[in-house]
PDB file of C-alpha atoms in Angstrom:
ATOM      1  CA  TYR A  29     -20.855  13.131   9.351  1.00 66.00           C
ATOM      2  CA  ASN A  30     -21.572  16.757  10.354  1.00 76.00           C
ATOM      3  CA  SER A  31     -19.153  18.943   8.439  1.00 79.00           C
ATOM      4  CA  ASP A  32     -20.181  21.913  10.577  1.00 89.00           C
ATOM      5  CA  THR A  33     -19.362  20.419  13.939  1.00 88.00           C
ATOM      6  CA  PHE A  34     -16.845  17.738  12.576  1.00 84.00           C
ATOM      7  CA  GLU A  35     -18.654  15.050  14.416  1.00 78.00           C
ATOM      8  CA  SER A  36     -20.108  11.558  13.397  1.00 70.00           C
ATOM      9  CA  MET A  37     -23.762  11.525  13.723  1.00 69.00           C
ATOM     10  CA  PRO A  38     -26.444   8.716  13.556  1.00 68.00           C
ATOM     11  CA  ASN A  39     -27.574   8.421   9.961  1.00 64.00           C
ATOM     12  CA  PRO A  40     -30.218   5.714   8.969  1.00 66.00           C
ATOM     13  CA  GLU A  41     -29.405   6.082   5.262  1.00 63.00           C
ATOM     14  CA  GLY A  42     -25.673   5.211   5.773  1.00 65.00           C
ATOM     15  CA  ARG A  43     -23.724   2.992   8.164  1.00 83.00           C
ATOM     16  CA  TYR A  44     -20.080   3.876   7.477  1.00 88.00           C
ATOM     17  CA  THR A  45     -17.927   6.989   7.076  1.00 87.00           C
ATOM     18  CA  PHE A  46     -15.907   7.144   3.901  1.00 89.00           C
ATOM     19  CA  GLY A  47     -14.143  10.339   3.902  1.00 87.00           C
ATOM     20  CA  ALA A  48     -16.794  12.995   4.339  1.00 83.00           C
ATOM     21  CA  SER A  49     -19.464  10.733   3.129  1.00 85.00           C
ATOM     22  CA  CYS A  50     -21.817   8.321   4.780  1.00 84.00           C
ATOM     23  CA  VAL A  51     -22.133   5.098   2.898  1.00 88.00           C
ATOM     24  CA  SER A  52     -24.270   1.965   3.599  1.00 88.00           C
ATOM     25  CA  GLN A  53     -21.323  -0.281   2.640  1.00 90.00           C
ATOM     26  CA  CYS A  54     -17.612   0.468   2.343  1.00 92.00           C
ATOM     27  CA  PRO A  55     -16.306   0.476  -1.361  1.00 92.00           C
ATOM     28  CA  TYR A  56     -14.534  -2.495  -2.844  1.00 88.00           C
ATOM     29  CA  ASN A  57     -11.305  -3.327  -1.306  1.00 89.00           C
ATOM     30  CA  TYR A  58     -11.997  -1.226   1.792  1.00 93.00           C
ATOM     31  CA  LEU A  59     -12.571  -2.715   5.308  1.00 92.00           C
ATOM     32  CA  ALA A  60     -15.359  -1.880   7.546  1.00 90.00           C
ATOM     33  CA  THR A  61     -13.970  -0.817  11.072  1.00 88.00           C
ATOM     34  CA  GLU A  62     -15.653  -1.313  14.498  1.00 83.00           C
ATOM     35  CA  VAL A  63     -15.978   2.543  14.853  1.00 83.00           C
ATOM     36  CA  GLY A  64     -17.960   2.667  11.528  1.00 86.00           C
ATOM     37  CA  SER A  65     -15.419   3.894   9.056  1.00 89.00           C
ATOM     38  CA  CYS A  66     -13.959   2.411   5.935  1.00 92.00           C
ATOM     39  CA  THR A  67     -10.159   1.766   5.854  1.00 92.00           C
ATOM     40  CA  LEU A  68      -7.496  -0.038   3.609  1.00 91.00           C
ATOM     41  CA  VAL A  69      -5.691  -1.293   6.565  1.00 88.00           C
ATOM     42  CA  CYS A  70      -6.937  -2.676   9.898  1.00 87.00           C
ATOM     43  CA  PRO A  71      -5.999  -0.851  13.045  1.00 83.00           C
ATOM     44  CA  GLN A  72      -3.306  -2.325  15.400  1.00 83.00           C
ATOM     45  CA  ASN A  73      -4.518  -5.462  17.261  1.00 85.00           C
ATOM     46  CA  SER A  74      -7.080  -6.074  14.643  1.00 87.00           C
ATOM     47  CA  GLN A  75      -7.168  -8.341  11.690  1.00 87.00           C
ATOM     48  CA  GLU A  76      -9.240  -8.749   8.439  1.00 89.00           C
ATOM     49  CA  VAL A  77     -12.173 -11.154   8.443  1.00 90.00           C
ATOM     50  CA  THR A  78     -15.021 -11.717   5.959  1.00 90.00           C
ATOM     51  CA  VAL A  79     -18.523 -12.087   7.500  1.00 87.00           C
ATOM     52  CA  ASN A  80     -21.500 -12.290   5.216  1.00 86.00           C
ATOM     53  CA  ASN A  81     -19.500 -11.407   2.140  1.00 85.00           C
ATOM     54  CA  VAL A  82     -18.406  -8.141   3.990  1.00 85.00           C
ATOM     55  CA  GLN A  83     -14.627  -7.488   4.521  1.00 89.00           C
ATOM     56  CA  LYS A  84     -14.204  -5.935   7.905  1.00 90.00           C
ATOM     57  CA  CYS A  85     -11.636  -5.425  10.744  1.00 90.00           C
ATOM     58  CA  GLU A  86     -12.238  -7.328  13.838  1.00 89.00           C
ATOM     59  CA  LYS A  87     -10.302  -7.099  17.196  1.00 89.00           C
ATOM     60  CA  CYS A  88      -8.169 -10.309  17.824  1.00 88.00           C
ATOM     61  CA  SER A  89      -9.411 -12.293  20.807  1.00 85.00           C
ATOM     62  CA  LYS A  90      -5.783 -13.401  21.438  1.00 83.00           C
ATOM     63  CA  PRO A  91      -2.598 -11.942  20.084  1.00 82.00           C
ATOM     64  CA  CYS A  92      -3.052 -11.378  16.345  1.00 78.00           C
ATOM     65  CA  PRO A  93      -1.126 -13.654  14.050  1.00 72.00           C
ATOM     66  CA  GLU A  94       2.045 -12.091  12.565  1.00 65.00           C
ATOM     67  CA  ASP A  95       1.466 -11.596   8.886  1.00 54.00           C
ATOM     68  CA  PHE A  96       4.119 -10.657   6.347  1.00 43.00           C
ATOM     69  CA  TRP A  97       2.164  -7.792   5.250  1.00 46.00           C
ATOM     70  CA  GLU A  98      -1.023  -5.935   6.182  1.00 51.00           C
ATOM     71  CA  PRO A  99      -4.314  -6.069   4.349  1.00 50.00           C
ATOM     72  CA  GLY A 100      -4.363  -3.418   1.644  1.00 54.00           C
ATOM     73  CA  LEU A 101      -0.676  -3.783   1.005  1.00 53.00           C
ATOM     74  CA  PRO A 102      -0.235  -5.159  -2.538  1.00 52.00           C
ATOM     75  CA  ALA A 103       1.482  -8.478  -2.513  1.00 51.00           C
ATOM     76  CA  ARG A 104       3.874  -7.090  -5.133  1.00 50.00           C
ATOM     77  CA  ASP A 105       5.201  -4.759  -2.281  1.00 48.00           C
ATOM     78  CA  LEU A 106       6.075  -7.755  -0.131  1.00 48.00           C
ATOM     79  CA  ARG A 107       9.506  -8.105  -1.791  1.00 49.00           C
ATOM     80  CA  TRP A 108      10.369  -4.556  -0.719  1.00 46.00           C
ATOM     81  CA  VAL A 109       9.207  -5.187   2.857  1.00 47.00           C
ATOM     82  CA  SER A 110      11.460  -8.220   2.915  1.00 46.00           C
ATOM     83  CA  ALA A 111      14.397  -6.421   1.537  1.00 49.00           C
ATOM     84  CA  TRP A 112      14.341  -3.794   4.013  1.00 47.00           C
ATOM     85  CA  PHE A 113      13.211  -6.043   6.900  1.00 47.00           C
ATOM     86  CA  PRO A 114      14.785  -9.477   6.436  1.00 51.00           C
ATOM     87  CA  SER A 115      13.225 -10.744   9.580  1.00 50.00           C
ATOM     88  CA  LEU A 116       9.877 -10.529   7.877  1.00 49.00           C
ATOM     89  CA  SER A 117      10.821 -12.596   5.045  1.00 49.00           C
ATOM     90  CA  PRO A 118       8.811 -15.686   4.317  1.00 52.00           C
ATOM     91  CA  PRO A 119      10.639 -19.075   4.648  1.00 52.00           C
ATOM     92  CA  GLY A 120      12.279 -20.209   1.415  1.00 54.00           C
ATOM     93  CA  PRO A 121      14.385 -18.246  -1.317  1.00 52.00           C
ATOM     94  CA  PRO A 122      15.117 -14.570  -0.710  1.00 50.00           C
ATOM     95  CA  ALA A 123      12.319 -12.285  -1.726  1.00 49.00           C
ATOM     96  CA  GLY A 124      14.518  -9.105  -2.086  1.00 52.00           C
ATOM     97  CA  PRO A 125      14.459  -6.762  -5.013  1.00 54.00           C
ATOM     98  CA  PRO A 126      16.015  -7.807  -8.315  1.00 53.00           C
ATOM     99  CA  GLN A 127      19.735  -7.598  -8.523  1.00 54.00           C
ATOM    100  CA  PRO A 128      21.632  -5.925 -11.361  1.00 52.00           C
ATOM    101  CA  PRO A 129      23.544  -8.153 -13.635  1.00 50.00           C
ATOM    102  CA  SER A 130      27.028  -9.194 -12.521  1.00 51.00           C
ATOM    103  CA  HIS A 131      28.805  -7.815 -15.731  1.00 48.00           C
ATOM    104  CA  PRO A 132      27.895  -4.474 -17.561  1.00 48.00           C
ATOM    105  CA  ARG A 133      25.944  -4.680 -20.737  1.00 47.00           C
ATOM    106  CA  GLN A 134      28.151  -5.367 -23.763  1.00 47.00           C
ATOM    107  CA  GLY A 135      27.768  -3.283 -26.941  1.00 44.00           C
ATOM    108  CA  PRO A 136      29.033  -0.215 -28.825  1.00 46.00           C
ATOM    109  CA  GLN A 137      30.050   2.662 -26.570  1.00 48.00           C
ATOM    110  CA  HIS A 138      28.391   6.026 -26.979  1.00 45.00           C
ATOM    111  CA  GLN A 139      30.770   8.657 -28.441  1.00 49.00           C
ATOM    112  CA  HIS A 140      30.306  12.274 -27.660  1.00 47.00           C
ATOM    113  CA  PRO A 141      30.615  14.317 -30.850  1.00 51.00           C
ATOM    114  CA  THR A 142      33.459  16.855 -31.120  1.00 53.00           C
ATOM    115  CA  PRO A 143      32.171  20.483 -30.180  1.00 55.00           C
ATOM    116  CA  GLY A 144      31.130  22.479 -33.054  1.00 55.00           C
ATOM    117  CA  PRO A 145      31.595  26.279 -33.510  1.00 58.00           C
ATOM    118  CA  GLN A 146      31.305  28.186 -30.316  1.00 57.00           C
ATOM    119  CA  THR A 147      31.263  31.803 -31.505  1.00 57.00           C
ATOM    120  CA  ALA A 148      30.210  33.818 -34.506  1.00 57.00           C
ATOM    121  CA  VAL A 149      33.905  34.237 -35.519  1.00 57.00           C
ATOM    122  CA  ASP A 150      34.198  30.261 -35.629  1.00 52.00           C
ATOM    123  CA  LEU A 151      31.394  30.236 -38.326  1.00 53.00           C
TER     124      LEU A 151
END
């Protein structure tokens, strides 16, 4: 990458752009794109594939399969996606966010103390 002209340039030392750096392979958990960059999420109409132990994005030859989440989105976030977009929920029990208990927590109630002296005269 040439930071003076803001253009990608051939570089025999590196193969992918990662931010403003040129790297020979994308860092762990990043995907190599067809345009030579590293990304966390594949572009539209592409899917994650692994070729020769390299995770990369590849254009789908037919309509891409509909996944419940995109590569790079932690699986723990799936329940939030399902809560906001029920049509994306996987089959089975609901995967929405945890619900609050149906009754308030039992226990002693907090009492506010009576106000103390407010002015120098009250002291």
